[in-house]
mmCIF file of the C-alpha atoms, coordinates in Angstrom:
data_MODEL
# 
_entry.id   MODEL 
# 
loop_
_atom_site.group_PDB 
_atom_site.id 
_atom_site.type_symbol 
_atom_site.label_atom_id 
_atom_site.label_alt_id 
_atom_site.label_comp_id 
_atom_site.label_asym_id 
_atom_site.label_entity_id 
_atom_site.label_seq_id 
_atom_site.pdbx_PDB_ins_code 
_atom_site.Cartn_x 
_atom_site.Cartn_y 
_atom_site.Cartn_z 
_atom_site.occupancy 
_atom_site.B_iso_or_equiv 
_atom_site.pdbx_formal_charge 
_atom_site.auth_seq_id 
_atom_site.auth_comp_id 
_atom_site.auth_asym_id 
_atom_site.auth_atom_id 
_atom_site.pdbx_PDB_model_num 
ATOM 1   C CA . MET A 1 1   ? -34.573 1.304   37.962 1.00 0.00 ? 1   MET A CA 1 
ATOM 2   C CA . ARG A 1 2   ? -31.251 2.305   39.622 1.00 0.00 ? 2   ARG A CA 1 
ATOM 3   C CA . LEU A 1 3   ? -31.682 5.204   41.879 1.00 0.00 ? 3   LEU A CA 1 
ATOM 4   C CA . PHE A 1 4   ? -28.129 5.738   43.009 1.00 0.00 ? 4   PHE A CA 1 
ATOM 5   C CA . ARG A 1 5   ? -24.953 3.816   42.871 1.00 0.00 ? 5   ARG A CA 1 
ATOM 6   C CA . ARG A 1 6   ? -21.582 4.618   44.457 1.00 0.00 ? 6   ARG A CA 1 
ATOM 7   C CA . SER A 1 7   ? -18.296 3.223   43.478 1.00 0.00 ? 7   SER A CA 1 
ATOM 8   C CA . ARG A 1 8   ? -14.710 4.704   43.335 1.00 0.00 ? 8   ARG A CA 1 
ATOM 9   C CA . LYS A 1 9   ? -14.477 6.554   39.983 1.00 0.00 ? 9   LYS A CA 1 
ATOM 10  C CA . THR A 1 10  ? -11.674 8.158   38.114 1.00 0.00 ? 10  THR A CA 1 
ATOM 11  C CA . GLU A 1 11  ? -12.780 11.639  39.095 1.00 0.00 ? 11  GLU A CA 1 
ATOM 12  C CA . ASP A 1 12  ? -12.514 10.689  42.799 1.00 0.00 ? 12  ASP A CA 1 
ATOM 13  C CA . VAL A 1 13  ? -8.714  10.215  42.549 1.00 0.00 ? 13  VAL A CA 1 
ATOM 14  C CA . PRO A 1 14  ? -6.808  13.020  43.991 1.00 0.00 ? 14  PRO A CA 1 
ATOM 15  C CA . ASP A 1 15  ? -3.850  14.881  42.461 1.00 0.00 ? 15  ASP A CA 1 
ATOM 16  C CA . PRO A 1 16  ? -0.974  12.340  42.155 1.00 0.00 ? 16  PRO A CA 1 
ATOM 17  C CA . ARG A 1 17  ? 1.166   14.610  44.355 1.00 0.00 ? 17  ARG A CA 1 
ATOM 18  C CA . THR A 1 18  ? -1.394  14.137  47.173 1.00 0.00 ? 18  THR A CA 1 
ATOM 19  C CA . ALA A 1 19  ? -1.052  11.179  49.415 1.00 0.00 ? 19  ALA A CA 1 
ATOM 20  C CA . TRP A 1 20  ? -4.183  8.943   49.247 1.00 0.00 ? 20  TRP A CA 1 
ATOM 21  C CA . PRO A 1 21  ? -5.889  9.129   52.698 1.00 0.00 ? 21  PRO A CA 1 
ATOM 22  C CA . GLU A 1 22  ? -5.518  6.010   54.721 1.00 0.00 ? 22  GLU A CA 1 
ATOM 23  C CA . GLN A 1 23  ? -8.777  4.157   55.166 1.00 0.00 ? 23  GLN A CA 1 
ATOM 24  C CA . PRO A 1 24  ? -8.573  1.708   58.018 1.00 0.00 ? 24  PRO A CA 1 
ATOM 25  C CA . VAL A 1 25  ? -10.089 -1.783  57.624 1.00 0.00 ? 25  VAL A CA 1 
ATOM 26  C CA . PRO A 1 26  ? -12.036 -3.003  60.647 1.00 0.00 ? 26  PRO A CA 1 
ATOM 27  C CA . GLU A 1 27  ? -10.554 -6.232  62.102 1.00 0.00 ? 27  GLU A CA 1 
ATOM 28  C CA . ASP A 1 28  ? -13.957 -7.316  63.456 1.00 0.00 ? 28  ASP A CA 1 
ATOM 29  C CA . ALA A 1 29  ? -16.415 -7.699  60.529 1.00 0.00 ? 29  ALA A CA 1 
ATOM 30  C CA . ALA A 1 30  ? -19.363 -8.532  62.768 1.00 0.00 ? 30  ALA A CA 1 
ATOM 31  C CA . ALA A 1 31  ? -18.785 -5.479  65.012 1.00 0.00 ? 31  ALA A CA 1 
ATOM 32  C CA . ALA A 1 32  ? -18.387 -3.232  61.940 1.00 0.00 ? 32  ALA A CA 1 
ATOM 33  C CA . ALA A 1 33  ? -21.583 -4.653  60.443 1.00 0.00 ? 33  ALA A CA 1 
ATOM 34  C CA . ALA A 1 34  ? -23.401 -3.834  63.667 1.00 0.00 ? 34  ALA A CA 1 
ATOM 35  C CA . LYS A 1 35  ? -22.180 -0.250  63.672 1.00 0.00 ? 35  LYS A CA 1 
ATOM 36  C CA . PHE A 1 36  ? -23.246 0.065   60.059 1.00 0.00 ? 36  PHE A CA 1 
ATOM 37  C CA . TRP A 1 37  ? -26.822 -0.896  60.812 1.00 0.00 ? 37  TRP A CA 1 
ATOM 38  C CA . GLU A 1 38  ? -26.912 1.421   63.787 1.00 0.00 ? 38  GLU A CA 1 
ATOM 39  C CA . ALA A 1 39  ? -25.769 4.194   61.511 1.00 0.00 ? 39  ALA A CA 1 
ATOM 40  C CA . TRP A 1 40  ? -28.233 3.197   58.761 1.00 0.00 ? 40  TRP A CA 1 
ATOM 41  C CA . PHE A 1 41  ? -31.243 3.369   61.055 1.00 0.00 ? 41  PHE A CA 1 
ATOM 42  C CA . ALA A 1 42  ? -30.023 6.827   62.383 1.00 0.00 ? 42  ALA A CA 1 
ATOM 43  C CA . LEU A 1 43  ? -29.748 8.028   58.734 1.00 0.00 ? 43  LEU A CA 1 
ATOM 44  C CA . LEU A 1 44  ? -32.901 6.302   57.457 1.00 0.00 ? 44  LEU A CA 1 
ATOM 45  C CA . PRO A 1 45  ? -35.275 9.231   57.902 1.00 0.00 ? 45  PRO A CA 1 
ATOM 46  C CA . GLU A 1 46  ? -33.032 11.408  55.748 1.00 0.00 ? 46  GLU A CA 1 
ATOM 47  C CA . VAL A 1 47  ? -32.704 8.581   53.157 1.00 0.00 ? 47  VAL A CA 1 
ATOM 48  C CA . SER A 1 48  ? -36.469 8.182   52.998 1.00 0.00 ? 48  SER A CA 1 
ATOM 49  C CA . ALA A 1 49  ? -37.013 11.942  52.574 1.00 0.00 ? 49  ALA A CA 1 
ATOM 50  C CA . ALA A 1 50  ? -34.351 12.145  49.861 1.00 0.00 ? 50  ALA A CA 1 
ATOM 51  C CA . LEU A 1 51  ? -35.881 9.206   47.982 1.00 0.00 ? 51  LEU A CA 1 
ATOM 52  C CA . GLY A 1 52  ? -39.368 10.633  48.301 1.00 0.00 ? 52  GLY A CA 1 
ATOM 53  C CA . ASP A 1 53  ? -38.246 13.871  46.838 1.00 0.00 ? 53  ASP A CA 1 
ATOM 54  C CA . ARG A 1 54  ? -36.399 12.008  44.092 1.00 0.00 ? 54  ARG A CA 1 
ATOM 55  C CA . GLU A 1 55  ? -33.093 13.564  45.235 1.00 0.00 ? 55  GLU A CA 1 
ATOM 56  C CA . PRO A 1 56  ? -31.019 10.588  46.461 1.00 0.00 ? 56  PRO A CA 1 
ATOM 57  C CA . HIS A 1 57  ? -27.867 12.600  45.942 1.00 0.00 ? 57  HIS A CA 1 
ATOM 58  C CA . ARG A 1 58  ? -28.651 14.499  49.199 1.00 0.00 ? 58  ARG A CA 1 
ATOM 59  C CA . VAL A 1 59  ? -27.624 11.426  51.144 1.00 0.00 ? 59  VAL A CA 1 
ATOM 60  C CA . GLU A 1 60  ? -24.626 10.322  49.014 1.00 0.00 ? 60  GLU A CA 1 
ATOM 61  C CA . HIS A 1 61  ? -21.925 11.631  51.282 1.00 0.00 ? 61  HIS A CA 1 
ATOM 62  C CA . ASP A 1 62  ? -23.422 10.111  54.432 1.00 0.00 ? 62  ASP A CA 1 
ATOM 63  C CA . LEU A 1 63  ? -24.085 6.715   52.806 1.00 0.00 ? 63  LEU A CA 1 
ATOM 64  C CA . CYS A 1 64  ? -20.515 6.660   51.515 1.00 0.00 ? 64  CYS A CA 1 
ATOM 65  C CA . THR A 1 65  ? -19.182 7.360   54.963 1.00 0.00 ? 65  THR A CA 1 
ATOM 66  C CA . ILE A 1 66  ? -20.957 4.506   56.656 1.00 0.00 ? 66  ILE A CA 1 
ATOM 67  C CA . VAL A 1 67  ? -20.170 1.927   53.833 1.00 0.00 ? 67  VAL A CA 1 
ATOM 68  C CA . GLU A 1 68  ? -16.540 2.899   53.894 1.00 0.00 ? 68  GLU A CA 1 
ATOM 69  C CA . ALA A 1 69  ? -16.476 2.491   57.636 1.00 0.00 ? 69  ALA A CA 1 
ATOM 70  C CA . LEU A 1 70  ? -17.458 -1.112  57.064 1.00 0.00 ? 70  LEU A CA 1 
ATOM 71  C CA . HIS A 1 71  ? -14.813 -1.606  54.458 1.00 0.00 ? 71  HIS A CA 1 
ATOM 72  C CA . PRO A 1 72  ? -13.310 1.055   52.120 1.00 0.00 ? 72  PRO A CA 1 
ATOM 73  C CA . ARG A 1 73  ? -13.490 -1.213  49.028 1.00 0.00 ? 73  ARG A CA 1 
ATOM 74  C CA . LEU A 1 74  ? -17.154 -2.017  49.185 1.00 0.00 ? 74  LEU A CA 1 
ATOM 75  C CA . HIS A 1 75  ? -19.682 -0.637  46.711 1.00 0.00 ? 75  HIS A CA 1 
ATOM 76  C CA . PHE A 1 76  ? -23.417 0.046   47.175 1.00 0.00 ? 76  PHE A CA 1 
ATOM 77  C CA . SER A 1 77  ? -26.530 1.146   45.441 1.00 0.00 ? 77  SER A CA 1 
ATOM 78  C CA . LEU A 1 78  ? -30.048 2.105   46.169 1.00 0.00 ? 78  LEU A CA 1 
ATOM 79  C CA . ASP A 1 79  ? -32.351 0.585   43.646 1.00 0.00 ? 79  ASP A CA 1 
ATOM 80  C CA . ARG A 1 80  ? -36.004 -0.053  43.093 1.00 0.00 ? 80  ARG A CA 1 
ATOM 81  C CA . GLY A 1 81  ? -36.697 -3.336  44.870 1.00 0.00 ? 81  GLY A CA 1 
ATOM 82  C CA . HIS A 1 82  ? -38.145 -6.590  43.490 1.00 0.00 ? 82  HIS A CA 1 
ATOM 83  C CA . ARG A 1 83  ? -40.153 -7.573  46.748 1.00 0.00 ? 83  ARG A CA 1 
ATOM 84  C CA . ALA A 1 84  ? -40.064 -4.185  48.392 1.00 0.00 ? 84  ALA A CA 1 
ATOM 85  C CA . ILE A 1 85  ? -40.277 -0.588  47.164 1.00 0.00 ? 85  ILE A CA 1 
ATOM 86  C CA . TYR A 1 86  ? -36.528 -0.027  47.573 1.00 0.00 ? 86  TYR A CA 1 
ATOM 87  C CA . SER A 1 87  ? -33.413 -2.221  47.852 1.00 0.00 ? 87  SER A CA 1 
ATOM 88  C CA . LEU A 1 88  ? -30.177 -1.591  49.464 1.00 0.00 ? 88  LEU A CA 1 
ATOM 89  C CA . VAL A 1 89  ? -27.295 -3.471  47.716 1.00 0.00 ? 89  VAL A CA 1 
ATOM 90  C CA . LEU A 1 90  ? -23.932 -3.687  49.213 1.00 0.00 ? 90  LEU A CA 1 
ATOM 91  C CA . THR A 1 91  ? -21.313 -5.661  47.218 1.00 0.00 ? 91  THR A CA 1 
ATOM 92  C CA . GLY A 1 92  ? -17.719 -6.653  47.260 1.00 0.00 ? 92  GLY A CA 1 
ATOM 93  C CA . GLN A 1 93  ? -17.880 -7.451  43.461 1.00 0.00 ? 93  GLN A CA 1 
ATOM 94  C CA . GLU A 1 94  ? -17.163 -11.150 44.417 1.00 0.00 ? 94  GLU A CA 1 
ATOM 95  C CA . ASP A 1 95  ? -13.800 -10.256 45.874 1.00 0.00 ? 95  ASP A CA 1 
ATOM 96  C CA . PRO A 1 96  ? -13.053 -13.132 48.342 1.00 0.00 ? 96  PRO A CA 1 
ATOM 97  C CA . GLU A 1 97  ? -11.336 -10.751 50.725 1.00 0.00 ? 97  GLU A CA 1 
ATOM 98  C CA . LEU A 1 98  ? -14.389 -8.795  51.136 1.00 0.00 ? 98  LEU A CA 1 
ATOM 99  C CA . ARG A 1 99  ? -16.894 -11.658 51.592 1.00 0.00 ? 99  ARG A CA 1 
ATOM 100 C CA . PRO A 1 100 ? -16.508 -11.754 55.377 1.00 0.00 ? 100 PRO A CA 1 
ATOM 101 C CA . TYR A 1 101 ? -17.685 -8.184  55.593 1.00 0.00 ? 101 TYR A CA 1 
ATOM 102 C CA . THR A 1 102 ? -20.642 -8.572  53.164 1.00 0.00 ? 102 THR A CA 1 
ATOM 103 C CA . ASP A 1 103 ? -21.513 -12.000 55.009 1.00 0.00 ? 103 ASP A CA 1 
ATOM 104 C CA . ALA A 1 104 ? -21.551 -10.122 58.315 1.00 0.00 ? 104 ALA A CA 1 
ATOM 105 C CA . TRP A 1 105 ? -23.434 -7.273  56.927 1.00 0.00 ? 105 TRP A CA 1 
ATOM 106 C CA . LYS A 1 106 ? -26.199 -9.512  55.533 1.00 0.00 ? 106 LYS A CA 1 
ATOM 107 C CA . ALA A 1 107 ? -26.318 -11.617 58.702 1.00 0.00 ? 107 ALA A CA 1 
ATOM 108 C CA . ALA A 1 108 ? -26.899 -8.571  60.860 1.00 0.00 ? 108 ALA A CA 1 
ATOM 109 C CA . ALA A 1 109 ? -29.480 -7.080  58.376 1.00 0.00 ? 109 ALA A CA 1 
ATOM 110 C CA . PRO A 1 110 ? -32.925 -6.427  59.705 1.00 0.00 ? 110 PRO A CA 1 
ATOM 111 C CA . GLU A 1 111 ? -36.054 -8.376  58.426 1.00 0.00 ? 111 GLU A CA 1 
ATOM 112 C CA . GLU A 1 112 ? -37.093 -7.238  55.020 1.00 0.00 ? 112 GLU A CA 1 
ATOM 113 C CA . ASP A 1 113 ? -40.427 -5.346  54.933 1.00 0.00 ? 113 ASP A CA 1 
ATOM 114 C CA . ALA A 1 114 ? -42.679 -3.639  52.368 1.00 0.00 ? 114 ALA A CA 1 
ATOM 115 C CA . ILE A 1 115 ? -40.296 -0.699  52.160 1.00 0.00 ? 115 ILE A CA 1 
ATOM 116 C CA . TRP A 1 116 ? -36.757 -2.171  52.140 1.00 0.00 ? 116 TRP A CA 1 
ATOM 117 C CA . GLU A 1 117 ? -35.087 -5.331  50.948 1.00 0.00 ? 117 GLU A CA 1 
ATOM 118 C CA . TYR A 1 118 ? -31.275 -5.971  51.281 1.00 0.00 ? 118 TYR A CA 1 
ATOM 119 C CA . HIS A 1 119 ? -28.891 -7.723  48.942 1.00 0.00 ? 119 HIS A CA 1 
ATOM 120 C CA . ASP A 1 120 ? -25.141 -8.616  49.455 1.00 0.00 ? 120 ASP A CA 1 
ATOM 121 C CA . SER A 1 121 ? -24.503 -8.814  45.727 1.00 0.00 ? 121 SER A CA 1 
ATOM 122 C CA . VAL A 1 122 ? -26.181 -7.277  42.708 1.00 0.00 ? 122 VAL A CA 1 
ATOM 123 C CA . PRO A 1 123 ? -29.299 -9.298  42.068 1.00 0.00 ? 123 PRO A CA 1 
ATOM 124 C CA . PRO A 1 124 ? -30.719 -10.188 38.530 1.00 0.00 ? 124 PRO A CA 1 
ATOM 125 C CA . VAL A 1 125 ? -33.550 -8.148  37.201 1.00 0.00 ? 125 VAL A CA 1 
ATOM 126 C CA . PRO A 1 126 ? -36.727 -10.025 36.664 1.00 0.00 ? 126 PRO A CA 1 
ATOM 127 C CA . ASP A 1 127 ? -36.759 -9.592  32.964 1.00 0.00 ? 127 ASP A CA 1 
ATOM 128 C CA . PRO A 1 128 ? -33.703 -8.181  31.325 1.00 0.00 ? 128 PRO A CA 1 
ATOM 129 C CA . SER A 1 129 ? -35.452 -7.931  27.854 1.00 0.00 ? 129 SER A CA 1 
ATOM 130 C CA . GLU A 1 130 ? -37.527 -5.134  29.429 1.00 0.00 ? 130 GLU A CA 1 
ATOM 131 C CA . VAL A 1 131 ? -34.423 -3.019  30.304 1.00 0.00 ? 131 VAL A CA 1 
ATOM 132 C CA . THR A 1 132 ? -32.948 -0.269  28.253 1.00 0.00 ? 132 THR A CA 1 
ATOM 133 C CA . VAL A 1 133 ? -29.724 1.408   29.200 1.00 0.00 ? 133 VAL A CA 1 
ATOM 134 C CA . ASN A 1 134 ? -27.844 4.550   28.095 1.00 0.00 ? 134 ASN A CA 1 
ATOM 135 C CA . LEU A 1 135 ? -24.196 3.945   27.251 1.00 0.00 ? 135 LEU A CA 1 
ATOM 136 C CA . GLY A 1 136 ? -22.840 7.337   26.269 1.00 0.00 ? 136 GLY A CA 1 
ATOM 137 C CA . GLU A 1 137 ? -25.296 8.713   23.767 1.00 0.00 ? 137 GLU A CA 1 
ATOM 138 C CA . THR A 1 138 ? -26.499 5.312   22.718 1.00 0.00 ? 138 THR A CA 1 
ATOM 139 C CA . ARG A 1 139 ? -29.577 3.636   24.086 1.00 0.00 ? 139 ARG A CA 1 
ATOM 140 C CA . ILE A 1 140 ? -29.213 -0.064  24.299 1.00 0.00 ? 140 ILE A CA 1 
ATOM 141 C CA . ALA A 1 141 ? -32.185 -2.349  24.635 1.00 0.00 ? 141 ALA A CA 1 
ATOM 142 C CA . LEU A 1 142 ? -31.195 -5.461  26.304 1.00 0.00 ? 142 LEU A CA 1 
ATOM 143 C CA . ALA A 1 143 ? -33.984 -7.354  24.435 1.00 0.00 ? 143 ALA A CA 1 
ATOM 144 C CA . ASP A 1 144 ? -31.707 -7.050  21.396 1.00 0.00 ? 144 ASP A CA 1 
ATOM 145 C CA . VAL A 1 145 ? -28.629 -8.537  23.084 1.00 0.00 ? 145 VAL A CA 1 
ATOM 146 C CA . ARG A 1 146 ? -27.678 -12.015 21.838 1.00 0.00 ? 146 ARG A CA 1 
ATOM 147 C CA . VAL A 1 147 ? -25.197 -14.360 23.244 1.00 0.00 ? 147 VAL A CA 1 
ATOM 148 C CA . THR A 1 148 ? -23.411 -17.626 22.213 1.00 0.00 ? 148 THR A CA 1 
ATOM 149 C CA . ALA A 1 149 ? -22.883 -20.137 25.034 1.00 0.00 ? 149 ALA A CA 1 
ATOM 150 C CA . LYS A 1 150 ? -20.417 -22.960 25.189 1.00 0.00 ? 150 LYS A CA 1 
ATOM 151 C CA . VAL A 1 151 ? -21.219 -25.196 28.173 1.00 0.00 ? 151 VAL A CA 1 
ATOM 152 C CA . ASP A 1 152 ? -18.495 -27.196 30.020 1.00 0.00 ? 152 ASP A CA 1 
ATOM 153 C CA . GLU A 1 153 ? -20.595 -29.489 32.142 1.00 0.00 ? 153 GLU A CA 1 
ATOM 154 C CA . SER A 1 154 ? -17.634 -30.903 33.945 1.00 0.00 ? 154 SER A CA 1 
ATOM 155 C CA . ALA A 1 155 ? -16.572 -27.525 35.186 1.00 0.00 ? 155 ALA A CA 1 
ATOM 156 C CA . GLY A 1 156 ? -20.119 -26.244 35.625 1.00 0.00 ? 156 GLY A CA 1 
ATOM 157 C CA . ARG A 1 157 ? -19.213 -23.053 33.683 1.00 0.00 ? 157 ARG A CA 1 
ATOM 158 C CA . VAL A 1 158 ? -20.333 -21.447 30.425 1.00 0.00 ? 158 VAL A CA 1 
ATOM 159 C CA . ASP A 1 159 ? -18.130 -19.453 28.011 1.00 0.00 ? 159 ASP A CA 1 
ATOM 160 C CA . VAL A 1 160 ? -20.097 -16.679 26.251 1.00 0.00 ? 160 VAL A CA 1 
ATOM 161 C CA . THR A 1 161 ? -19.799 -14.042 23.609 1.00 0.00 ? 161 THR A CA 1 
ATOM 162 C CA . VAL A 1 162 ? -22.077 -11.030 23.705 1.00 0.00 ? 162 VAL A CA 1 
ATOM 163 C CA . PHE A 1 163 ? -23.422 -9.195  20.702 1.00 0.00 ? 163 PHE A CA 1 
ATOM 164 C CA . HIS A 1 164 ? -25.673 -6.216  20.118 1.00 0.00 ? 164 HIS A CA 1 
ATOM 165 C CA . PRO A 1 165 ? -26.605 -4.693  16.802 1.00 0.00 ? 165 PRO A CA 1 
ATOM 166 C CA . LEU A 1 166 ? -25.587 -1.249  17.905 1.00 0.00 ? 166 LEU A CA 1 
ATOM 167 C CA . ILE A 1 167 ? -22.094 -2.342  19.066 1.00 0.00 ? 167 ILE A CA 1 
ATOM 168 C CA . ASP A 1 168 ? -20.391 -0.313  16.399 1.00 0.00 ? 168 ASP A CA 1 
ATOM 169 C CA . GLU A 1 169 ? -21.906 2.859   17.722 1.00 0.00 ? 169 GLU A CA 1 
ATOM 170 C CA . LEU A 1 170 ? -20.383 2.583   21.055 1.00 0.00 ? 170 LEU A CA 1 
ATOM 171 C CA . ALA A 1 171 ? -17.087 4.129   22.127 1.00 0.00 ? 171 ALA A CA 1 
ATOM 172 C CA . PRO A 1 172 ? -14.326 1.699   22.857 1.00 0.00 ? 172 PRO A CA 1 
ATOM 173 C CA . GLU A 1 173 ? -14.413 2.525   26.604 1.00 0.00 ? 173 GLU A CA 1 
ATOM 174 C CA . THR A 1 174 ? -18.112 1.599   26.932 1.00 0.00 ? 174 THR A CA 1 
ATOM 175 C CA . ARG A 1 175 ? -17.801 -1.739  25.111 1.00 0.00 ? 175 ARG A CA 1 
ATOM 176 C CA . THR A 1 176 ? -16.592 -3.438  28.162 1.00 0.00 ? 176 THR A CA 1 
ATOM 177 C CA . THR A 1 177 ? -19.628 -2.240  30.005 1.00 0.00 ? 177 THR A CA 1 
ATOM 178 C CA . MET A 1 178 ? -21.831 -3.600  27.143 1.00 0.00 ? 178 MET A CA 1 
ATOM 179 C CA . THR A 1 179 ? -20.124 -6.986  27.577 1.00 0.00 ? 179 THR A CA 1 
ATOM 180 C CA . PHE A 1 180 ? -20.723 -7.466  31.241 1.00 0.00 ? 180 PHE A CA 1 
ATOM 181 C CA . LEU A 1 181 ? -23.914 -5.333  32.064 1.00 0.00 ? 181 LEU A CA 1 
ATOM 182 C CA . PRO A 1 182 ? -26.453 -7.571  30.344 1.00 0.00 ? 182 PRO A CA 1 
ATOM 183 C CA . LEU A 1 183 ? -24.811 -10.731 31.953 1.00 0.00 ? 183 LEU A CA 1 
ATOM 184 C CA . ASP A 1 184 ? -25.045 -9.314  35.481 1.00 0.00 ? 184 ASP A CA 1 
ATOM 185 C CA . ALA A 1 185 ? -28.565 -8.043  34.779 1.00 0.00 ? 185 ALA A CA 1 
ATOM 186 C CA . THR A 1 186 ? -29.576 -11.562 33.582 1.00 0.00 ? 186 THR A CA 1 
ATOM 187 C CA . LEU A 1 187 ? -27.800 -13.783 36.144 1.00 0.00 ? 187 LEU A CA 1 
ATOM 188 C CA . GLY A 1 188 ? -27.076 -11.559 39.055 1.00 0.00 ? 188 GLY A CA 1 
ATOM 189 C CA . GLU A 1 189 ? -23.445 -10.597 40.022 1.00 0.00 ? 189 GLU A CA 1 
ATOM 190 C CA . ARG A 1 190 ? -22.833 -13.734 42.130 1.00 0.00 ? 190 ARG A CA 1 
ATOM 191 C CA . VAL A 1 191 ? -24.025 -16.414 39.567 1.00 0.00 ? 191 VAL A CA 1 
ATOM 192 C CA . ALA A 1 192 ? -22.296 -14.544 36.758 1.00 0.00 ? 192 ALA A CA 1 
ATOM 193 C CA . ALA A 1 193 ? -18.962 -14.682 38.724 1.00 0.00 ? 193 ALA A CA 1 
ATOM 194 C CA . GLU A 1 194 ? -19.493 -18.414 39.633 1.00 0.00 ? 194 GLU A CA 1 
ATOM 195 C CA . ARG A 1 195 ? -20.819 -19.752 36.436 1.00 0.00 ? 195 ARG A CA 1 
ATOM 196 C CA . LEU A 1 196 ? -19.335 -17.776 33.544 1.00 0.00 ? 196 LEU A CA 1 
ATOM 197 C CA . GLY A 1 197 ? -15.920 -18.670 32.237 1.00 0.00 ? 197 GLY A CA 1 
ATOM 198 C CA . LYS A 1 198 ? -14.453 -16.685 29.223 1.00 0.00 ? 198 LYS A CA 1 
ATOM 199 C CA . VAL A 1 199 ? -16.568 -13.675 28.327 1.00 0.00 ? 199 VAL A CA 1 
ATOM 200 C CA . GLU A 1 200 ? -15.953 -11.935 24.977 1.00 0.00 ? 200 GLU A CA 1 
ATOM 201 C CA . LEU A 1 201 ? -17.592 -9.346  22.960 1.00 0.00 ? 201 LEU A CA 1 
ATOM 202 C CA . ALA A 1 202 ? -18.706 -10.246 19.442 1.00 0.00 ? 202 ALA A CA 1 
ATOM 203 C CA . THR A 1 203 ? -18.713 -7.582  16.710 1.00 0.00 ? 203 THR A CA 1 
ATOM 204 C CA . ALA A 1 204 ? -21.025 -9.559  14.332 1.00 0.00 ? 204 ALA A CA 1 
ATOM 205 C CA . ALA A 1 205 ? -24.037 -11.841 14.670 1.00 0.00 ? 205 ALA A CA 1 
ATOM 206 C CA . GLN A 1 206 ? -23.324 -15.481 14.871 1.00 0.00 ? 206 GLN A CA 1 
ATOM 207 C CA . ASP A 1 207 ? -25.191 -18.740 14.332 1.00 0.00 ? 207 ASP A CA 1 
ATOM 208 C CA . GLY A 1 208 ? -26.734 -20.268 17.437 1.00 0.00 ? 208 GLY A CA 1 
ATOM 209 C CA . GLN A 1 209 ? -27.143 -17.148 19.540 1.00 0.00 ? 209 GLN A CA 1 
ATOM 210 C CA . LEU A 1 210 ? -29.387 -17.137 22.501 1.00 0.00 ? 210 LEU A CA 1 
ATOM 211 C CA . THR A 1 211 ? -31.481 -14.338 24.150 1.00 0.00 ? 211 THR A CA 1 
ATOM 212 C CA . LEU A 1 212 ? -30.522 -13.301 27.708 1.00 0.00 ? 212 LEU A CA 1 
ATOM 213 C CA . LEU A 1 213 ? -33.555 -15.247 29.095 1.00 0.00 ? 213 LEU A CA 1 
ATOM 214 C CA . GLU A 1 214 ? -32.422 -18.339 27.091 1.00 0.00 ? 214 GLU A CA 1 
ATOM 215 C CA . LEU A 1 215 ? -28.875 -17.970 28.540 1.00 0.00 ? 215 LEU A CA 1 
ATOM 216 C CA . ARG A 1 216 ? -30.536 -17.729 32.100 1.00 0.00 ? 216 ARG A CA 1 
ATOM 217 C CA . GLU A 1 217 ? -32.168 -21.187 31.384 1.00 0.00 ? 217 GLU A CA 1 
ATOM 218 C CA . VAL A 1 218 ? -28.879 -22.585 30.192 1.00 0.00 ? 218 VAL A CA 1 
ATOM 219 C CA . VAL A 1 219 ? -26.987 -21.487 33.236 1.00 0.00 ? 219 VAL A CA 1 
ATOM 220 C CA . GLY A 1 220 ? -29.917 -22.594 35.555 1.00 0.00 ? 220 GLY A CA 1 
ATOM 221 C CA . ARG A 1 221 ? -29.533 -26.135 34.198 1.00 0.00 ? 221 ARG A CA 1 
ATOM 222 C CA . LEU A 1 222 ? -26.025 -26.552 35.263 1.00 0.00 ? 222 LEU A CA 1 
ATOM 223 C CA . SER A 1 223 ? -25.494 -29.132 37.988 1.00 0.00 ? 223 SER A CA 1 
ATOM 224 C CA . GLY A 1 224 ? -24.563 -27.665 41.364 1.00 0.00 ? 224 GLY A CA 1 
ATOM 225 C CA . ASN A 1 225 ? -25.855 -24.229 40.374 1.00 0.00 ? 225 ASN A CA 1 
ATOM 226 C CA . VAL A 1 226 ? -25.272 -21.530 43.025 1.00 0.00 ? 226 VAL A CA 1 
ATOM 227 C CA . GLY A 1 227 ? -28.783 -20.162 42.383 1.00 0.00 ? 227 GLY A CA 1 
ATOM 228 C CA . THR A 1 228 ? -29.953 -16.581 42.450 1.00 0.00 ? 228 THR A CA 1 
ATOM 229 C CA . PRO A 1 229 ? -28.822 -14.622 45.318 1.00 0.00 ? 229 PRO A CA 1 
ATOM 230 C CA . ASP A 1 230 ? -31.503 -13.841 47.996 1.00 0.00 ? 230 ASP A CA 1 
# 
């Protein structure tokens, strides 16, 4: 269950007559990562209190500030953990320019414990068939998602189409989310970026469709698979 996710959204964009504030990019990723973790531990009591009160929005501004100080294009989320109670996810969304910063961040991360685990890309959920998401006013059960998979063994990639029986009920602007969200939930952000080729949305059921867990097996059998992150 996602507790809080922060990314640059449309409503964050200022009036076009206002110059966008310059956000410097640190030259030394390792030094910036060390400063992040110093700030994180200083903020951790407030984060823990906000999560305990189920009010993660209370620490939104402070978390945004320390993430943007590492790199202004990074995204983050506080989630329920897989191995711990909570997870902190910081991702460059597979942008190669941001990889040095996420690599430095993960290298400087503390040891995981029973409370916190840390991920430098969005990890897969244990069982996507148990996940239901709200897209607009429509509840989408990922157990009902079906995909077709065309495997290119030589390239180590899979072209997929994604279908859900309620696709016609979704607004056009949410259909892209419906296309990629189940794939990231199933494979994790990094594996999806490395192993998926063409990704399209299907508007009708097709022969030979797979469940999301079956797609995970297909991708897992590719030679040289990057594996699941963390």
